[in-house]
XYZ file of C-alpha atoms in Angstrom:
670
model
C 135.226 99.288 129.154
C 133.283 103.091 129.036
C 130.365 104.150 129.297
C 128.337 105.006 125.931
C 128.081 108.714 127.155
C 131.840 108.516 126.968
C 132.565 106.930 124.514
C 129.890 109.055 122.347
C 131.715 111.741 123.459
C 134.856 110.721 121.884
C 133.287 109.818 118.593
C 131.993 113.086 118.403
C 134.671 115.311 118.945
C 136.440 113.575 115.738
C 136.387 115.895 113.043
C 132.365 117.746 114.382
C 132.277 119.759 111.397
C 132.904 116.595 108.857
C 130.393 114.311 110.501
C 127.500 116.682 110.540
C 128.253 118.032 107.341
C 127.812 113.698 105.896
C 125.158 113.544 108.227
C 123.858 116.667 105.493
C 124.715 114.694 102.928
C 122.900 111.408 104.037
C 119.707 112.956 104.931
C 119.410 114.669 101.359
C 120.734 111.734 99.356
C 117.915 109.334 101.199
C 115.349 112.408 100.796
C 115.723 112.290 96.748
C 115.343 108.720 97.296
C 112.069 108.760 99.002
C 111.209 111.901 96.627
C 111.310 109.342 93.902
C 108.614 107.672 93.977
C 104.801 108.205 94.533
C 102.382 105.407 94.965
C 99.011 105.976 96.078
C 95.722 104.360 95.010
C 94.816 101.715 97.648
C 92.883 101.520 100.904
C 95.054 101.945 103.926
C 96.109 105.432 101.687
C 92.852 106.851 101.052
C 91.434 106.324 104.321
C 94.297 108.466 106.053
C 94.100 111.044 102.351
C 90.170 111.197 102.862
C 90.450 112.107 106.610
C 92.816 114.948 106.122
C 90.916 116.081 103.311
C 87.752 115.920 105.208
C 89.179 118.004 108.091
C 90.755 120.404 106.203
C 88.512 121.435 103.690
C 85.053 120.426 105.772
C 86.543 121.124 109.628
C 85.191 117.211 110.229
C 86.640 113.739 111.204
C 83.847 111.659 109.617
C 84.754 110.981 105.874
C 81.075 110.078 104.197
C 82.236 112.464 100.979
C 85.526 110.742 100.031
C 84.860 107.392 101.719
C 83.763 105.500 98.259
C 87.261 104.504 97.147
C 88.326 102.491 100.814
C 87.033 99.396 102.529
C 88.862 100.691 105.675
C 86.289 102.533 107.462
C 84.390 101.965 110.257
C 80.106 103.124 111.174
C 79.588 105.144 114.232
C 76.713 107.257 115.085
C 75.425 107.573 111.743
C 79.357 108.816 110.079
C 81.822 106.870 107.998
C 85.758 107.357 109.651
C 88.722 105.682 108.599
C 89.281 102.281 110.877
C 92.644 104.348 111.187
C 94.845 106.153 114.475
C 94.240 110.219 113.874
C 97.889 110.882 113.782
C 98.463 111.102 109.723
C 95.604 113.445 109.956
C 97.037 115.729 112.721
C 100.568 115.750 110.787
C 99.015 115.875 107.155
C 96.157 118.563 107.648
C 98.485 121.511 107.296
C 100.569 120.281 104.851
C 97.756 119.841 102.706
C 96.036 122.824 102.983
C 99.306 124.741 102.001
C 99.843 122.778 98.869
C 96.749 122.448 97.972
C 96.189 126.374 98.054
C 99.638 126.939 96.088
C 98.660 124.151 93.776
C 95.403 125.890 93.067
C 96.620 128.775 90.850
C 98.557 126.547 88.613
C 96.925 125.066 85.279
C 96.757 121.363 86.923
C 93.670 119.610 86.386
C 91.914 118.808 89.909
C 92.941 115.121 89.552
C 96.476 117.006 89.008
C 96.166 118.815 91.880
C 94.771 116.049 93.914
C 97.428 113.668 92.950
C 100.625 116.510 93.236
C 99.125 117.806 97.029
C 99.253 113.970 98.077
C 102.236 113.571 97.029
C 104.118 116.846 98.500
C 102.140 116.135 102.038
C 103.522 112.422 101.926
C 107.145 113.966 101.277
C 106.777 116.518 103.835
C 105.556 114.121 106.824
C 106.849 110.531 106.083
C 110.007 111.621 103.392
C 111.354 113.758 106.152
C 110.676 111.650 109.195
C 112.003 108.667 107.257
C 115.404 110.552 106.135
C 115.752 111.784 109.731
C 115.186 108.160 111.234
C 118.401 106.166 108.649
C 120.522 110.632 109.896
C 119.289 109.611 113.837
C 120.623 106.069 112.894
C 124.156 107.369 111.827
C 124.814 109.454 114.957
C 123.377 106.092 117.479
C 125.937 104.033 115.846
C 128.667 106.766 116.043
C 127.904 106.872 119.851
C 128.251 103.200 120.256
C 132.029 104.059 118.979
C 131.419 102.956 115.770
C 133.472 104.372 112.643
C 131.432 106.039 110.418
C 132.045 104.292 107.153
C 130.589 101.503 109.417
C 127.406 103.655 111.155
C 126.674 105.219 107.320
C 126.981 101.853 105.492
C 124.187 100.343 108.200
C 122.349 103.545 108.140
C 122.102 103.223 104.570
C 121.003 99.020 105.252
C 118.357 99.821 107.270
C 116.824 102.985 105.304
C 117.288 101.325 101.860
C 118.028 97.311 102.486
C 114.773 96.744 104.437
C 110.527 96.981 104.107
C 110.949 100.288 105.865
C 112.612 101.786 102.678
C 109.172 100.788 100.200
C 107.106 102.093 103.341
C 108.658 105.491 103.509
C 107.127 105.941 99.826
C 103.239 105.142 101.119
C 101.633 107.268 103.412
C 100.966 104.092 105.988
C 101.436 104.994 109.298
C 103.779 102.369 110.235
C 107.128 103.950 109.196
C 106.025 107.359 110.700
C 105.659 105.650 113.966
C 109.275 103.993 113.929
C 110.576 107.787 113.292
C 108.835 108.724 116.303
C 110.171 105.863 118.221
C 113.372 106.086 117.429
C 114.354 109.403 117.200
C 112.792 109.737 120.973
C 115.170 106.871 121.689
C 117.951 108.494 120.420
C 117.080 111.783 122.139
C 116.939 109.993 125.079
C 120.067 108.484 124.880
C 121.646 112.113 124.305
C 119.668 113.502 126.927
C 122.162 116.127 126.911
C 119.960 119.432 127.734
C 115.746 119.124 129.064
C 114.229 120.276 125.450
C 115.816 116.403 124.179
C 113.947 114.956 127.135
C 110.945 116.841 126.400
C 110.440 116.409 122.341
C 111.821 112.818 123.448
C 108.652 112.039 125.709
C 106.757 114.089 123.028
C 107.720 111.846 120.416
C 107.112 109.391 122.459
C 103.670 109.786 123.535
C 102.665 110.879 120.089
C 103.611 107.050 118.224
C 100.733 105.691 119.485
C 98.696 108.264 118.056
C 100.228 107.489 115.002
C 99.618 103.689 115.111
C 98.362 101.972 117.762
C 100.732 99.082 118.296
C 103.262 101.585 118.747
C 102.348 102.017 122.457
C 104.605 98.589 123.014
C 107.095 100.681 121.941
C 106.322 103.587 123.723
C 106.064 101.585 126.747
C 109.037 99.951 126.176
C 111.438 103.330 126.352
C 109.263 104.651 128.463
C 110.778 102.044 130.866
C 114.102 103.144 129.554
C 113.610 106.896 130.796
C 112.154 106.394 133.802
C 115.335 104.493 135.077
C 117.691 106.782 133.160
C 116.463 110.363 133.909
C 116.748 111.937 136.843
C 113.115 112.990 138.401
C 112.776 116.165 137.501
C 113.751 115.359 134.319
C 111.679 112.547 134.215
C 108.744 114.009 135.322
C 108.834 116.946 132.552
C 109.412 113.690 129.774
C 106.290 112.023 131.381
C 104.233 115.078 131.204
C 104.687 115.869 127.305
C 104.670 112.409 126.784
C 100.999 112.654 128.273
C 100.270 115.797 126.171
C 101.083 113.712 123.080
C 98.771 110.779 123.762
C 96.056 113.680 124.580
C 95.687 114.488 120.881
C 93.865 110.429 120.915
C 92.098 111.121 123.772
C 90.626 114.397 121.997
C 90.286 112.869 118.828
C 88.202 109.512 120.531
C 85.865 112.425 122.342
C 85.042 114.341 119.840
C 84.936 111.762 116.678
C 83.272 108.915 118.978
C 81.912 110.647 122.311
C 84.577 108.298 124.225
C 87.922 108.649 125.429
C 89.324 105.208 125.722
C 88.378 103.745 122.169
C 90.031 101.510 119.585
C 88.901 101.959 116.276
C 88.918 98.710 115.799
C 86.905 97.244 118.317
C 84.088 98.691 116.444
C 84.675 95.188 114.010
C 82.988 93.019 117.461
C 79.846 93.081 115.846
C 78.527 89.548 113.847
C 79.009 89.749 110.202
C 81.707 92.313 110.323
C 83.893 92.817 107.257
C 86.630 92.497 108.999
C 85.824 89.477 111.268
C 89.741 89.295 112.627
C 89.723 92.187 114.716
C 87.026 90.325 116.988
C 89.386 87.664 118.834
C 91.181 88.717 121.504
C 91.809 92.922 121.940
C 90.550 94.203 118.721
C 92.010 91.811 117.311
C 95.079 90.833 119.186
C 95.823 87.054 120.736
C 98.310 85.153 121.898
C 101.526 84.622 119.894
C 101.047 81.411 117.535
C 104.029 79.966 116.163
C 102.758 79.133 112.699
C 102.494 82.779 112.498
C 105.993 83.358 113.792
C 107.549 81.595 111.140
C 105.263 83.031 108.373
C 106.212 86.444 109.194
C 109.735 85.852 109.589
C 111.334 82.936 107.488
C 107.768 82.426 105.150
C 108.026 83.087 101.519
C 105.229 84.918 100.752
C 105.768 87.310 104.200
C 109.077 86.193 105.493
C 111.080 89.474 107.065
C 113.820 87.235 106.782
C 113.328 86.301 103.247
C 112.376 89.524 101.773
C 115.774 91.128 104.008
C 117.816 88.567 104.834
C 121.019 90.391 106.890
C 118.248 91.731 109.660
C 118.292 87.234 110.384
C 121.817 88.681 111.977
C 119.790 90.030 114.827
C 119.826 86.123 116.269
C 123.741 85.911 116.807
C 123.313 89.339 117.931
C 122.023 88.465 120.801
C 126.146 87.795 122.204
C 126.049 91.805 121.921
C 124.474 91.708 125.702
C 127.554 90.641 127.476
C 129.266 93.902 127.168
C 128.817 96.546 129.574
C 128.522 99.602 127.402
C 125.542 100.303 125.950
C 123.727 97.343 127.353
C 121.074 99.326 128.775
C 120.497 100.458 125.393
C 120.659 97.109 124.141
C 118.003 95.839 125.969
C 115.591 98.657 124.544
C 116.252 97.036 121.204
C 115.392 93.795 122.397
C 112.896 94.505 123.969
C 111.333 96.093 120.899
C 112.193 93.120 118.849
C 110.339 91.259 121.007
C 107.591 92.790 121.541
C 106.446 93.662 117.605
C 107.463 90.186 116.964
C 104.891 88.517 119.993
C 102.232 91.223 119.057
C 102.424 90.896 114.811
C 102.401 87.025 115.434
C 98.819 87.371 117.773
C 97.220 89.852 115.073
C 94.251 88.046 113.424
C 93.318 85.188 111.876
C 94.488 85.725 108.411
C 97.240 86.944 105.963
C 95.293 90.338 105.972
C 95.974 90.901 109.270
C 99.430 89.507 110.295
C 100.700 89.790 106.742
C 99.639 93.430 106.711
C 97.302 92.184 103.413
C 98.540 93.195 100.161
C 102.123 94.448 101.412
C 106.468 93.409 100.795
C 107.079 91.882 103.959
C 104.807 92.099 107.222
C 104.675 95.890 107.171
C 103.310 95.711 110.917
C 106.683 94.852 111.760
C 108.493 97.862 110.284
C 108.155 100.082 114.226
C 110.725 97.866 115.238
C 113.351 97.632 111.741
C 115.958 100.619 113.530
C 115.796 99.034 116.849
C 117.739 95.652 115.072
C 120.295 97.623 113.359
C 121.728 98.376 116.569
C 122.857 95.229 118.049
C 123.434 93.651 114.289
C 125.702 96.617 113.467
C 127.883 96.134 116.930
C 127.863 92.298 115.719
C 129.607 93.312 112.144
C 132.823 94.687 114.618
C 133.443 91.067 114.495
C 135.066 90.064 110.553
C 132.549 87.241 109.964
C 129.512 89.093 110.752
C 130.786 92.148 109.053
C 131.169 90.309 105.368
C 127.819 88.626 106.002
C 125.875 91.814 106.443
C 127.664 92.975 103.300
C 127.117 90.120 101.501
C 123.376 90.134 102.516
C 122.591 93.502 102.732
C 123.819 94.518 99.244
C 120.705 91.617 98.092
C 118.611 92.947 100.141
C 119.215 96.793 98.503
C 118.206 95.519 95.296
C 115.441 93.670 96.171
C 114.199 96.972 97.432
C 115.433 98.868 94.644
C 112.970 96.579 92.926
C 110.229 96.473 95.561
C 109.758 100.111 95.479
C 110.063 101.154 92.221
C 107.557 98.732 91.260
C 104.910 98.750 93.862
C 105.406 98.171 98.055
C 101.836 96.067 97.740
C 102.400 92.286 96.713
C 98.945 90.774 96.365
C 97.669 88.019 97.963
C 97.714 85.603 94.866
C 101.689 86.243 94.691
C 103.463 83.199 96.683
C 106.783 84.506 96.702
C 107.223 88.782 96.151
C 110.398 87.902 93.826
C 109.010 86.331 91.526
C 106.258 88.286 91.599
C 108.731 91.697 90.810
C 110.469 89.543 88.083
C 107.302 89.176 86.402
C 106.545 92.587 86.690
C 109.976 93.766 85.538
C 109.433 91.466 82.694
C 106.451 93.104 81.788
C 108.807 96.484 81.741
C 105.820 97.313 84.516
C 107.491 100.838 86.607
C 104.962 102.732 89.102
C 102.785 99.997 88.961
C 99.245 100.781 90.913
C 95.666 99.797 89.901
C 93.853 102.819 91.842
C 93.386 106.101 92.869
C 92.660 109.040 95.656
C 90.066 111.219 94.289
C 90.311 111.504 90.673
C 89.780 109.552 87.512
C 93.633 109.458 86.427
C 96.401 111.238 86.886
C 98.109 111.543 83.605
C 100.282 109.615 82.918
C 99.270 107.526 85.543
C 97.715 106.974 88.798
C 101.584 106.215 90.223
C 104.386 108.174 88.657
C 108.208 108.130 89.697
C 110.323 111.084 88.410
C 111.538 109.386 85.451
C 108.119 108.812 84.184
C 107.449 112.805 85.081
C 110.761 113.769 82.692
C 109.462 111.696 80.045
C 111.895 108.706 80.527
C 110.005 105.587 77.927
C 109.449 102.742 80.578
C 111.089 100.350 80.544
C 114.106 102.838 81.360
C 112.768 104.736 83.896
C 114.722 102.585 86.731
C 118.592 103.895 85.076
C 118.192 107.568 86.764
C 117.667 107.124 89.884
C 120.382 103.155 89.465
C 122.913 106.217 88.272
C 122.121 108.874 90.826
C 122.505 105.931 93.625
C 125.692 104.327 91.882
C 126.935 107.972 91.728
C 125.783 108.922 95.502
C 126.127 105.856 97.270
C 130.474 105.490 96.809
C 130.791 109.690 96.686
C 129.061 109.295 100.574
C 131.212 105.962 101.494
C 134.645 108.029 100.012
C 133.441 110.688 102.309
C 133.089 109.009 105.240
C 136.344 107.201 104.895
C 138.754 109.667 103.483
C 141.862 107.721 104.967
C 141.020 104.299 103.110
C 144.509 102.721 102.242
C 143.381 99.331 101.267
C 142.384 99.145 97.734
C 139.476 97.299 98.987
C 137.412 99.744 100.121
C 137.873 102.060 97.115
C 136.220 99.341 94.651
C 134.103 97.854 96.500
C 131.267 100.627 95.992
C 131.976 99.991 92.295
C 130.316 96.475 92.566
C 126.965 98.007 94.194
C 126.775 100.550 91.189
C 127.525 97.788 88.637
C 125.118 95.309 89.901
C 122.047 98.789 90.625
C 122.903 99.905 86.850
C 122.678 96.342 85.660
C 119.175 95.991 87.511
C 117.818 98.812 86.067
C 118.964 98.009 82.454
C 117.293 94.699 82.319
C 113.568 95.881 81.377
C 115.649 97.242 78.583
C 117.167 93.724 76.915
C 114.722 91.302 78.713
C 111.052 91.649 77.748
C 108.223 90.175 76.221
C 107.975 91.123 72.320
C 104.235 89.980 70.751
C 103.600 90.792 67.828
C 101.147 93.168 66.918
C 98.252 90.858 64.560
C 98.637 92.803 61.127
C 96.676 95.831 60.551
C 95.957 95.685 64.128
C 97.138 98.599 67.268
C 97.823 98.705 70.947
C 94.963 98.875 73.359
C 91.011 98.111 72.506
C 88.734 100.618 70.755
C 86.518 102.497 72.928
C 83.463 104.487 72.875
C 81.706 106.255 75.246
C 78.532 108.103 75.147
C 76.001 109.834 77.166
C 72.948 108.850 78.157
C 72.213 104.748 79.581
C 72.012 102.067 77.382
C 68.296 102.199 75.016
C 67.558 98.533 74.758
C 68.913 95.380 76.763
C 72.906 94.830 75.575
C 73.074 91.088 74.832
C 75.094 90.921 71.587
C 78.752 90.771 71.154
C 79.234 92.818 68.581
C 76.705 95.782 69.973
C 78.262 99.201 69.164
C 77.379 103.318 69.113
C 74.007 102.642 67.795
C 73.228 101.389 71.412
C 73.970 104.713 73.020
C 72.352 107.980 72.569
C 74.931 109.508 69.390
C 74.318 113.274 70.086
C 77.780 113.305 71.609
C 80.423 110.611 71.035
C 83.786 109.832 72.378
C 86.354 107.537 70.901
C 89.743 106.763 72.465
C 91.850 104.058 72.238
C 92.648 102.141 76.542
C 95.099 99.941 77.470
C 94.845 98.473 80.525
C 91.166 98.277 80.987
C 91.774 99.806 84.661
C 88.917 103.446 85.399
C 87.858 104.772 88.271
C 86.166 108.257 87.611
C 84.855 110.518 90.380
C 81.535 111.653 90.673
C 81.092 114.817 88.477
C 84.861 113.922 86.624
C 83.710 111.102 83.687
C 83.680 112.149 80.743
C 80.419 112.569 79.880
C 78.034 113.573 82.992
C 75.856 110.561 84.641
C 74.031 108.791 83.198
C 76.729 107.544 80.449
C 78.093 104.567 78.775
C 80.262 102.740 76.816
C 81.850 99.978 74.385
C 85.673 98.681 74.162
C 86.546 96.041 71.614
C 89.903 94.349 69.998
C 91.233 90.825 70.535
C 93.339 89.753 73.149
C 96.402 87.624 72.953
C 96.613 84.802 75.548
C 100.314 83.427 76.019
C 99.595 80.745 77.956
C 97.275 77.185 77.638
C 95.575 76.758 80.695
C 92.836 77.826 83.267
C 92.282 81.491 83.634
C 90.402 83.858 86.267
C 89.361 86.896 84.200
C 87.448 89.060 86.344
C 85.302 92.424 86.051
C 84.938 94.767 88.832
C 82.405 97.753 88.181
C 79.866 100.366 89.785
C 77.328 99.995 87.909
C 76.559 97.715 85.011
C 78.912 95.686 83.192
C 79.571 92.981 80.691
C 82.035 90.887 79.038
C 82.133 89.057 75.814
C 84.753 86.523 74.726
C 85.465 84.679 71.406
C 81.798 85.830 70.656
C 80.440 84.039 73.888
C 78.786 85.938 77.339
C 81.426 85.176 79.721
C 80.495 88.015 83.175
C 77.166 89.546 83.437
C 76.788 91.977 85.816
C 74.396 94.429 84.178
C 72.726 96.349 87.175
C 72.951 99.275 88.902
C 74.812 99.439 92.718
C 77.786 100.092 94.685
C 81.119 98.769 93.015
C 81.095 94.697 92.990
C 83.045 92.390 91.060
C 82.431 88.965 89.516
C 84.381 85.917 88.295
C 84.736 83.624 85.555
C 86.860 80.442 85.290
C 87.613 79.790 81.526
C 90.376 77.118 79.855
C 91.779 78.905 76.775
C 94.946 77.892 74.093
C 97.199 79.975 73.639
C 96.441 83.047 70.954
C 94.313 85.929 70.235
C 90.465 86.047 70.813
C 87.631 88.743 70.282
C 86.994 90.476 73.333
C 84.503 93.018 73.831
C 83.381 94.893 77.177
C 80.540 96.922 77.278
C 79.812 99.062 80.940
C 76.840 101.612 82.136
C 77.184 103.829 84.956
C 73.956 104.918 86.145
C 75.167 107.551 89.327
C 77.856 109.222 91.070
C 81.383 107.637 90.544
C 81.987 104.914 88.201
C 84.444 101.849 87.989
C 85.819 99.226 85.455
C 88.236 97.512 85.492
C 89.359 93.665 83.665
C 91.335 91.771 85.766
C 92.891 87.963 84.471
C 94.975 85.528 86.507
C 97.164 83.347 83.863
C 97.710 79.572 85.218
C 100.223 79.629 88.653
C 100.551 83.181 88.366
C 99.386 86.153 90.524
C 95.748 88.242 89.618
C 96.572 91.581 87.876
C 95.011 93.858 85.785
C 95.415 93.046 82.455
C 98.461 94.476 80.695
C 98.460 96.669 78.084
C 100.568 94.235 75.620
C 98.024 91.776 75.289
C 95.188 94.060 73.870
C 94.704 95.133 70.792
C 92.151 96.331 67.929
C 92.267 97.733 64.459
C 92.642 101.653 64.054
């Protein structure tokens, strides 16, 4: 059998201009798909953005000024730092300064500028890297002798049919690490010029600076480089890798005054907020079979459950019998084994090995592009190709929905697909429960471009679905210009019809809650400056309890607010009352919760259910209530005494995941 380099030379000689054009079109398509969504506002991304902003605006690694929006922090030497590797900060600080300066001349509010800056930073770092990785998969499969149409299909399956898709729209470090590892691997395979080897070394050396566990991939691919390169080239490769890794040493020394330090080691103290990091080394111990099952086939976080076509990696082991590319395939399988072993030994609960709120086990994202090569080679067999097409189409549809709703599946959702179908049933797209630095970005925390263009909520999936329905068949036809069979020409229409049908579902399948006569959706709110004048102990309290020199009347649904310091409706202190009725759709035991900073109280059906009337940091209080189906009077009292403020109303219906109470269930009189 021919060596990989010879197969690559022959495949690249076939209409190279068309291949380059197809690669460019693929890049634009993938980047546009990632750019359609903006998800942010939870602990992981906030920790990254806090440090990016702190370094860009104040020149410091510590994040005291912004850290109130995240729990993913460590405290050392009197300062607060993210518990993350610093690579995302290095990549994001220059784009942040640039886009912040550009948007400063626009009429946008500070809240909108913060969110758009974060969106553009993610798009020009994470989005570009993810789109480039999809193209690298395409190039590598061509190098291994696959046809253009097969290489394109598997590039799309990887980029849009795995959890790499949702994690290409949130600024976590896992997908960036995957990009740096895989791009470095591809450059090592090509290695036609010295610069490719040097760039490969830098990418592989920087991967652990982005995500600590990426060091596993750096070692595996580094050994491949050691056995593949001439010694002079290997020294250049090694030198570039050491130079990139020095960014981590520089951060450790300037931030913690230690060279060899992993931020998660700071949790080794008794009583740590993340005690799971105290086991083994920074939370990594011996692999456990029970966890391995959960991260592969388990319903709640299993990779093969959400992306079933990846299970073909098991029969793909037979590709190791082939002579061409055996060493490269060994690297791919070694990456899979290394990351599965790491993830199955990480932490002591789903908070760690499950990636916390996550669609699938996000710590496995760096190995996904390496799984694609063996599976693609396996699918030169017809039965495997059919299995990959069927399972892969389902994965594409599932990841389209997951990315459209949210990449974050809460702990309470034992099945991610049931969670997403429930949100689809409610017509809730671009779901998010938090923000970055500001109260709320109009028209919401998360967004998609359908929302910004004014498309009604239940139709916001449709513009992207139509784009996919046209672009994917067109890309396949460009890759398969000489197909004479009717099946290759008509098959894309089946996928196009499926993706459009999925996007039309919210328009046809949704709850219709009758509005009580004379009422409107949303709770009526009254906000006024100053503290409550007397103790609030009545569900019938109204604006007479507030300093009424200034009063702001509003109607809100959902009750989900975060007011950044000095960005609230009034300077602190201020208070508010929201009142109306809540519709209970089913009978049973509900968990109702209020999260607030500072004091809050909840009255349901005239009875005090939650009373947390005290100053202090953000906290929540839960209550269990047994309710029959119907409408119940509800009142929420809130007081913010200083600095930032938070008020959020949650519920957990019987046998359902917790969520912010949807706006469809809240009503009040005009």
